[in-house]
CSV table of C-alpha atoms and ligand atoms in Angstrom, one decimal:
chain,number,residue,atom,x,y,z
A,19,UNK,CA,27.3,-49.0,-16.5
A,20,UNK,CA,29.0,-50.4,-19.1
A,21,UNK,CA,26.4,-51.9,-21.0
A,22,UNK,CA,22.8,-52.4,-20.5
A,23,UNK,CA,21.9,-56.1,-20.9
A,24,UNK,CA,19.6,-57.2,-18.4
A,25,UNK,CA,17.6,-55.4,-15.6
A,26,UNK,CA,19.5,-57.7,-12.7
A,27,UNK,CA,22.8,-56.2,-13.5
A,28,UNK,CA,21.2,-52.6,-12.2
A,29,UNK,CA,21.4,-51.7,-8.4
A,30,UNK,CA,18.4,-50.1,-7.1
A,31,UNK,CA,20.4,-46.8,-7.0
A,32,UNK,CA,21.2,-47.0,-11.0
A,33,UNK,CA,17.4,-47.9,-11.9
A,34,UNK,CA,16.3,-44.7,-9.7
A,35,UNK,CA,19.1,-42.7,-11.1
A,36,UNK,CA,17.8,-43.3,-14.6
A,37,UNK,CA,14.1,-42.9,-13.7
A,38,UNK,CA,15.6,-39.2,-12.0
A,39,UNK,CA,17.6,-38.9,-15.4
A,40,UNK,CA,14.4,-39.9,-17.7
A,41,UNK,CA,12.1,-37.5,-15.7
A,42,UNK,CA,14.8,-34.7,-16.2
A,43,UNK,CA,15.0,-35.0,-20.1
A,44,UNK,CA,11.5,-35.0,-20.1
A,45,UNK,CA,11.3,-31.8,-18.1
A,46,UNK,CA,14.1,-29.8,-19.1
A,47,UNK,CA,14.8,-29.8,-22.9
A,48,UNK,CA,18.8,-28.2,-22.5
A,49,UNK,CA,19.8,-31.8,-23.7
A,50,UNK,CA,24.1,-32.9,-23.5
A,51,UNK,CA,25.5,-33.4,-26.9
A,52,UNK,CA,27.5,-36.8,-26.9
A,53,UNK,CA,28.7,-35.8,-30.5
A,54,UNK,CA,31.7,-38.0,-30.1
A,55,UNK,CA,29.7,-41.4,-30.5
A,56,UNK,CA,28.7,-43.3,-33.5
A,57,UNK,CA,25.7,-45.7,-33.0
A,58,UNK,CA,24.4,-48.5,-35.0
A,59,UNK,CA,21.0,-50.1,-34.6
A,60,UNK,CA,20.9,-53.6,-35.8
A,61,UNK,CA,17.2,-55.4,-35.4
A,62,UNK,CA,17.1,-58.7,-36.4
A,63,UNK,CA,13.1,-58.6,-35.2
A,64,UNK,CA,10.1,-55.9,-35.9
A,65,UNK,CA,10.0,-53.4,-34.3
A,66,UNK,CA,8.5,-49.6,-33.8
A,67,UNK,CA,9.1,-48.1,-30.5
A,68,UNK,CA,12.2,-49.2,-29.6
A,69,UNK,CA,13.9,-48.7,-32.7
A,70,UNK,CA,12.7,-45.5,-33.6
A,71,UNK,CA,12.8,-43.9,-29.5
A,72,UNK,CA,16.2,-45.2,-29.6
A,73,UNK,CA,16.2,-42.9,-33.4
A,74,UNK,CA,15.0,-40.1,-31.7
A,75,UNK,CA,17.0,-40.4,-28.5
A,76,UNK,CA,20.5,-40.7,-30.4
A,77,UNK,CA,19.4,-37.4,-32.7
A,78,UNK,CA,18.6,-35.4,-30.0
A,79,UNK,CA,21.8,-36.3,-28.1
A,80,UNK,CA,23.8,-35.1,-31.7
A,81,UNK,CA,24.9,-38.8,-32.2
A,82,UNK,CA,25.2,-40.1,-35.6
A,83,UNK,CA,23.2,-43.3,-35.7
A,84,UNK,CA,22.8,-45.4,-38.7
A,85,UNK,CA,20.0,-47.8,-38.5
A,86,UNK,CA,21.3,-50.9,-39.9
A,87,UNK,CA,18.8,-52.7,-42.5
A,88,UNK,CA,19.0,-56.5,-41.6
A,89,UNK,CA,16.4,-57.7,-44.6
A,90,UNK,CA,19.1,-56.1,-47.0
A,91,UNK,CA,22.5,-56.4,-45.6
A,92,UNK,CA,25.2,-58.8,-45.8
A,93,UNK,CA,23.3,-60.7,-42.9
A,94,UNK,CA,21.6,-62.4,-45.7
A,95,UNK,CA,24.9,-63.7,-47.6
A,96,UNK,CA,25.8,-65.7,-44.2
A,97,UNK,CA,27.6,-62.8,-42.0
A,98,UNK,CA,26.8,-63.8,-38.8
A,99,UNK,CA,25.9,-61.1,-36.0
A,100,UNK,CA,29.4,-60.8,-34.4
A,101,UNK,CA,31.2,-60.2,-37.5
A,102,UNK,CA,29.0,-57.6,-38.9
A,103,UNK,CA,29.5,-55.6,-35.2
A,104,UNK,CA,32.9,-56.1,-35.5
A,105,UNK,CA,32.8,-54.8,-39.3
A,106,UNK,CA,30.9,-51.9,-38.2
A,107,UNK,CA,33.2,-51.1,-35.0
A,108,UNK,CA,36.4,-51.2,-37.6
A,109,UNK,CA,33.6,-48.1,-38.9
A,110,UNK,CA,33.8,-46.1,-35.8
A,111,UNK,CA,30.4,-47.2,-34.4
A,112,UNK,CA,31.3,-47.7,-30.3
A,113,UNK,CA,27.6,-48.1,-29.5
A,114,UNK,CA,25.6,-50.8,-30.6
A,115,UNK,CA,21.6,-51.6,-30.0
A,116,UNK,CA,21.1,-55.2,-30.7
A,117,UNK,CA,17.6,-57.1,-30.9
A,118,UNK,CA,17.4,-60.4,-31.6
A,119,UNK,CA,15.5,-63.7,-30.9
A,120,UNK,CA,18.5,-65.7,-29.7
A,121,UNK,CA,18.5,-65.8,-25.9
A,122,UNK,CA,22.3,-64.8,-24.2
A,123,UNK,CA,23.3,-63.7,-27.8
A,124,UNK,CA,24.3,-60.0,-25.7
A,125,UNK,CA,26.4,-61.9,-23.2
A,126,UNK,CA,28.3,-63.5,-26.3
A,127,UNK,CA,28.6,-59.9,-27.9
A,128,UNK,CA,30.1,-58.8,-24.8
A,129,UNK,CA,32.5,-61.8,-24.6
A,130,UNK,CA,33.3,-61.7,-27.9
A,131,UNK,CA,34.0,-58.2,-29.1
A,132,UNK,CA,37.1,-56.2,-29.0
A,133,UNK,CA,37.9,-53.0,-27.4
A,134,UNK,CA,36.0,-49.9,-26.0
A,135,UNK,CA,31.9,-50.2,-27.1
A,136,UNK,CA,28.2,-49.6,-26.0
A,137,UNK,CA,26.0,-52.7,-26.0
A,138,UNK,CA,22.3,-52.2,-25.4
A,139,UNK,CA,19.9,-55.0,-25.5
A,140,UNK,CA,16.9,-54.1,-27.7
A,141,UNK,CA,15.4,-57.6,-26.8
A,142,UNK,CA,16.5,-61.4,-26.8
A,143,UNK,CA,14.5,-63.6,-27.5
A,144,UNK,CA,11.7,-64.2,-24.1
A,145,UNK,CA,14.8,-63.2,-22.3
A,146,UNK,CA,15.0,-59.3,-21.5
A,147,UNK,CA,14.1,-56.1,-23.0
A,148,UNK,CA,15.6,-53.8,-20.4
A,149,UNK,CA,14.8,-50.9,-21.7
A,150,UNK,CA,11.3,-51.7,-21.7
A,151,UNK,CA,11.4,-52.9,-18.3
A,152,UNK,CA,13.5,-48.9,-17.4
A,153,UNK,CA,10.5,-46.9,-19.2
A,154,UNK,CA,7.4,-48.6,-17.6
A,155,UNK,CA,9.0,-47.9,-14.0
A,156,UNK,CA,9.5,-44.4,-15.2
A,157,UNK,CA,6.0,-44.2,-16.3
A,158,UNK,CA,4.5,-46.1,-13.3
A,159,UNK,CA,6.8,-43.3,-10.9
A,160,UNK,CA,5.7,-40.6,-12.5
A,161,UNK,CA,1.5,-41.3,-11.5
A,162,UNK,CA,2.1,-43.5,-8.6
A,163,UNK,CA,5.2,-41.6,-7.1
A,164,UNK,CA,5.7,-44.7,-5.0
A,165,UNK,CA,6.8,-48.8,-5.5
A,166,UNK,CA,6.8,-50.2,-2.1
A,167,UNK,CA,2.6,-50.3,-1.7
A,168,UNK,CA,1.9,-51.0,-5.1
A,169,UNK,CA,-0.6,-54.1,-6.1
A,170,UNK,CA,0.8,-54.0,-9.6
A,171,UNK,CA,-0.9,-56.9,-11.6
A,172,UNK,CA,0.6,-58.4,-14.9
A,173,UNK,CA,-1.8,-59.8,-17.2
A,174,UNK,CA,-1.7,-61.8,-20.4
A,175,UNK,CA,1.0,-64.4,-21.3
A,176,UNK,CA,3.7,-64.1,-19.0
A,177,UNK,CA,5.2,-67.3,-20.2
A,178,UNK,CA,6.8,-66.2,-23.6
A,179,UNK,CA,7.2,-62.4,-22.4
A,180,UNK,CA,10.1,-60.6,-22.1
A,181,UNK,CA,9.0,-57.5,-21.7
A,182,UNK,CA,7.5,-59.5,-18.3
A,183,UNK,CA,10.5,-61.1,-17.5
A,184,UNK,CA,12.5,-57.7,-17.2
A,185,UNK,CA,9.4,-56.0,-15.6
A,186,UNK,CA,9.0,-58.6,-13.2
A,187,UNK,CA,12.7,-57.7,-12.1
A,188,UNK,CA,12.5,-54.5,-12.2
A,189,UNK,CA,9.4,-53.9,-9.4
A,190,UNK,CA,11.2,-56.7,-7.8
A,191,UNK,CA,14.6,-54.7,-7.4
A,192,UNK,CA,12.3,-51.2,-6.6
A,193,UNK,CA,10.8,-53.2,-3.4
A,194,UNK,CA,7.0,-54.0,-5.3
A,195,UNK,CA,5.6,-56.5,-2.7
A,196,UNK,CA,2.4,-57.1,-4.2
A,197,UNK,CA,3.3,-58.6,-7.8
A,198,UNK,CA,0.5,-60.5,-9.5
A,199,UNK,CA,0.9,-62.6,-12.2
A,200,UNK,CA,-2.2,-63.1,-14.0
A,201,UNK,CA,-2.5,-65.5,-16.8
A,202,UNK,CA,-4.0,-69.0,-18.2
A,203,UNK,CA,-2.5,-72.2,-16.4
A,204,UNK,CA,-0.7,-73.0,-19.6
A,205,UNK,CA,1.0,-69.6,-19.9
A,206,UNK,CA,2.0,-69.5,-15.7
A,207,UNK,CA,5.6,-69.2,-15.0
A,208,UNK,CA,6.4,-71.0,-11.3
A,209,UNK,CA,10.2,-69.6,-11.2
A,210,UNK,CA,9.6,-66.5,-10.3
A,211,UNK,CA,9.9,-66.1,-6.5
A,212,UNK,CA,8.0,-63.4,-4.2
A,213,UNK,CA,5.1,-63.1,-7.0
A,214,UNK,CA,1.5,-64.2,-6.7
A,215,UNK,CA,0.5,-66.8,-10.1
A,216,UNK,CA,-2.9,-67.1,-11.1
A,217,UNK,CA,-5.3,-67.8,-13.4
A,218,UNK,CA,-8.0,-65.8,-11.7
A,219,UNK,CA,-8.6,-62.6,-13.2
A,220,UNK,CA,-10.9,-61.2,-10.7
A,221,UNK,CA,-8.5,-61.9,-7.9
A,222,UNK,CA,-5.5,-60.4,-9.8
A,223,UNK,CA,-7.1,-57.5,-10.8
A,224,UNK,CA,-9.3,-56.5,-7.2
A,225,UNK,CA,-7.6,-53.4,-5.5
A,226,UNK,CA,-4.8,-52.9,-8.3
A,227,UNK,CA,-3.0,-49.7,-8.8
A,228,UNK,CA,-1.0,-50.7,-11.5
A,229,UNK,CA,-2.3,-53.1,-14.5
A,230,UNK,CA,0.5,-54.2,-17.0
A,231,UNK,CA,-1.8,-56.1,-20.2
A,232,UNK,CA,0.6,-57.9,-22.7
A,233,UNK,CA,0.9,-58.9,-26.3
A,234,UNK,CA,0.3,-62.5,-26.7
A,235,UNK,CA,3.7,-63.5,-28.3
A,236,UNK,CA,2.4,-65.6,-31.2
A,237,UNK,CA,5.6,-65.8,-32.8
A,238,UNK,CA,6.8,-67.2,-29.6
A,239,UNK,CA,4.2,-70.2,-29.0
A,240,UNK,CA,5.4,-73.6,-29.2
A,241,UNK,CA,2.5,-76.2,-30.2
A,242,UNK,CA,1.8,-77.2,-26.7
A,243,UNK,CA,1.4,-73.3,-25.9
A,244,UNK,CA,-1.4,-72.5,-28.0
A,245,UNK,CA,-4.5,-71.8,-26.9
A,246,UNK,CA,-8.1,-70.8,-27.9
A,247,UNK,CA,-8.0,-67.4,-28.9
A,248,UNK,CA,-11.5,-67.2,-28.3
A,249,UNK,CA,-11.6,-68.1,-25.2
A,250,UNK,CA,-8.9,-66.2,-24.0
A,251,UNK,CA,-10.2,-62.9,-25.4
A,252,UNK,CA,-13.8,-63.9,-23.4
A,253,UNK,CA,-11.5,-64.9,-20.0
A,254,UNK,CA,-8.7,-62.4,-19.8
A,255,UNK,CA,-9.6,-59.5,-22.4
A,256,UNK,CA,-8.7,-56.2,-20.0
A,257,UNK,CA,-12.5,-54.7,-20.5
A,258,UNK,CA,-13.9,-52.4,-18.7
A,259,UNK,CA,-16.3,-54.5,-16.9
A,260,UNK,CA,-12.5,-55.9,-15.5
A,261,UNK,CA,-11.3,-52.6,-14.6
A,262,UNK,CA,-13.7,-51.5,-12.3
A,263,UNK,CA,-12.4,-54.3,-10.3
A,264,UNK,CA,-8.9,-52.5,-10.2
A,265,UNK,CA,-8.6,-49.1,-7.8
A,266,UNK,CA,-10.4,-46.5,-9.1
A,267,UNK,CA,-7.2,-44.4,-9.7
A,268,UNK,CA,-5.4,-47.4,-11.3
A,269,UNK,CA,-3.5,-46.9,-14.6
A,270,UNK,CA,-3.0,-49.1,-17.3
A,271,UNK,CA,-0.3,-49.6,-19.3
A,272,UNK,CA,0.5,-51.7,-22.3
A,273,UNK,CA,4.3,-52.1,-24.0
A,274,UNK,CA,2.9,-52.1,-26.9
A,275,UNK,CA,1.8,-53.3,-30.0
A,276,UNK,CA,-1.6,-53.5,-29.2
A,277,UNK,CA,-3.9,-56.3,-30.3
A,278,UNK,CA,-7.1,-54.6,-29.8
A,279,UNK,CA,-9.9,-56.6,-28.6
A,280,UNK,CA,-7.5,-59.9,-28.1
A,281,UNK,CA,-5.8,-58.8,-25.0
A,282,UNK,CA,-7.3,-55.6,-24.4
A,283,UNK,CA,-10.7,-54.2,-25.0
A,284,UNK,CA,-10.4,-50.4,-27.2
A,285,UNK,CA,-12.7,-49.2,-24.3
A,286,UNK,CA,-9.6,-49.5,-22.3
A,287,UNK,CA,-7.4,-49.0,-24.5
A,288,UNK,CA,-8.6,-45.4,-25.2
A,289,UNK,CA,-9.9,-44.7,-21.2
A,290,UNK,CA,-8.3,-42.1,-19.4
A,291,UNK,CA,-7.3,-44.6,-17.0
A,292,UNK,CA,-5.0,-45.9,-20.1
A,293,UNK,CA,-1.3,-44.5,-19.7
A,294,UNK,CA,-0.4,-46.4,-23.2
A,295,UNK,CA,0.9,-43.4,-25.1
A,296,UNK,CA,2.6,-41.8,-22.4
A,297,UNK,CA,4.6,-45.2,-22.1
A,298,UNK,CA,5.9,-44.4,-25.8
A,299,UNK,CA,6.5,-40.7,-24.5
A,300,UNK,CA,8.4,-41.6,-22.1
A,301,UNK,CA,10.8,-44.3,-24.1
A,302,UNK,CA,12.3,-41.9,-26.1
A,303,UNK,CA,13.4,-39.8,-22.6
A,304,UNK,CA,14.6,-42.9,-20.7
A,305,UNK,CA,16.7,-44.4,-23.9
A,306,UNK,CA,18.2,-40.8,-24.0
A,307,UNK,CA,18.9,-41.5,-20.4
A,308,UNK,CA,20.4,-44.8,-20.9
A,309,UNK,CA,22.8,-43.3,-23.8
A,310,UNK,CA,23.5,-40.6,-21.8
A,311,UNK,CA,24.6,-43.2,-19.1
A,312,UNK,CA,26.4,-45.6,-21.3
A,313,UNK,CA,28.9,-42.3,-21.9
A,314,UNK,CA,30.0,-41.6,-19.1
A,315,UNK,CA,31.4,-44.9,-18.3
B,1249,CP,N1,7.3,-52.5,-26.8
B,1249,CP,C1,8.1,-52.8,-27.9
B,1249,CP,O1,9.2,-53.4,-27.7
B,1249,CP,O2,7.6,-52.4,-29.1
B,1249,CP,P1,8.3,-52.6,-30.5
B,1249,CP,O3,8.4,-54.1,-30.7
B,1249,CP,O4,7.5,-51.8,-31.5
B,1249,CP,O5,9.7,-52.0,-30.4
């Protein structure tokens, strides 16, 4: 692994061997020093997990990471994205974690750049966020121990989500059969093969083990995409009324951040069915994974 772009360029093997590699650095705290490499964060969106896991991830490892301001760099006098990587590569930086709204911008990085580096996608656009996508199946592993089995239901808007889009390949690659995407008509996606669409919660949510609730990406909605708040939050609100319709040991998860009491009730936010927090736990091990990875290649 060169790079880490987008979930389908992982084998089923390299996924499991960064869950096994996640669950280690989360076990056993003798961390490698990679002391060699010089990291720069560049994120051209918001953003608090994944910029600062990736932070913690890159200090624990003993890599120098400088976290690149965007709002107050030479971004704003024109620079476009490749030539400030490449000005920061004539630094010394060989790793770079990118996020970005433009869609295939990491493919053009790839393309474009010179030499030995480290690309990670930090999420493009409604494209990918494969980390993301690498954390959740850690954390769904580590209660559920199994994929193949799993009802795992994804609820919320699917349309403008990447964190859905890698997801949805993820569990797809780890053998999930029973993938349910739950979410308004006008938010459906239909190109997704070997997953169940629809716009009915209860039938989504009845026997799940796994419920994934998302963000509504308001950022993301076009004019024809917006909906009635209200009557979302009364249709497909995760409450716990909704819950009890899930398996009785099913977890909930959440990428995170949470708009509480739009998508997801604080009831269940805060339950103890609610694995939210341990998601962010478990980001900073699996991006210590993924640099850890990138190294070696
Ligand atoms: N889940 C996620 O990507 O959160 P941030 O936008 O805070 O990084």
């Amino acid at each position: 692994m060169n790079h880490l772009i987008d979930i389908n360029d992982l084998s089923a093997i390299e996924i499991e061997a960064l869950i096994d590699s996640g669950c280690e650095f989360k076990k056993n705290k003798s961390w490698p020093k990679l002391s060699s490499s010089n990291c720069s964060m560049l994120f051209y969106e918001n953003s608090t997990r994944t910029r600062v896991s990736f932070e913690l991830a890159a200090k624990y490892l003993k890599v120098t990471l400088v976290n690149i301001d965007v709002a107050t760099s030479s971004v704003n006098k024109g620079e476009s994205v490749l030539d400030t990587m490449c000005n920061l590569q004539a630094m010394g930086f060989d790793y770079f974690i990118v996020r970005h709204q433009q869609e295939k911008l990491p493919q053009f990085l790839i393309e474009n750049m010179k030499g030995d580096f480290h690309l990670i996608n930090a999420g493009s656009g409604k494209e990918a966020h494969p980390s993301q996508a690498l954390l959740d199946a850690m954390t769904i592993y580590q209660y559920k121990k199994v994929f193949s089995g799993l009802k795992i239901a994804i609820l919320g808007d699917i349309k403008h989500s990447r964190v859905a889009n890698s997801l949805i390949q993820i569990l797809t690659i780890l053998g999930v059969k029973s993938l349910y995407l739950i979410s308004p008509a006008s938010w459906q996606r239909t190109d997704i093969a070997n997953t169940i669409v629809t716009d009915d919660i209860e039938y989504g949510l009845s026997e799940a083990d796994v419920i994934v609730c998302l963000r509504i990406q308001k950022e993301r909605l076009e004019k024809s995409d917006v909906i009635d708040f209200d009557e979302y939050q009364q249709n497909y609100s995760l409450t716990i009324d909704k819950l009890q319709l899930a398996q009785k040991d099913a977890i909930v998860m959440h990428p995170g951040p949470i708009n509480r009491g739009l998508e997801i009730s604080s009831q269940v936010a805060d339950c103890s069915q609610s694995v939210i927090l341990e998601q962010v736990n478990n980001g900073v091990f699996m991006r210590m994974a993924i640099l850890n990875q990138l190294s070696k290649s």
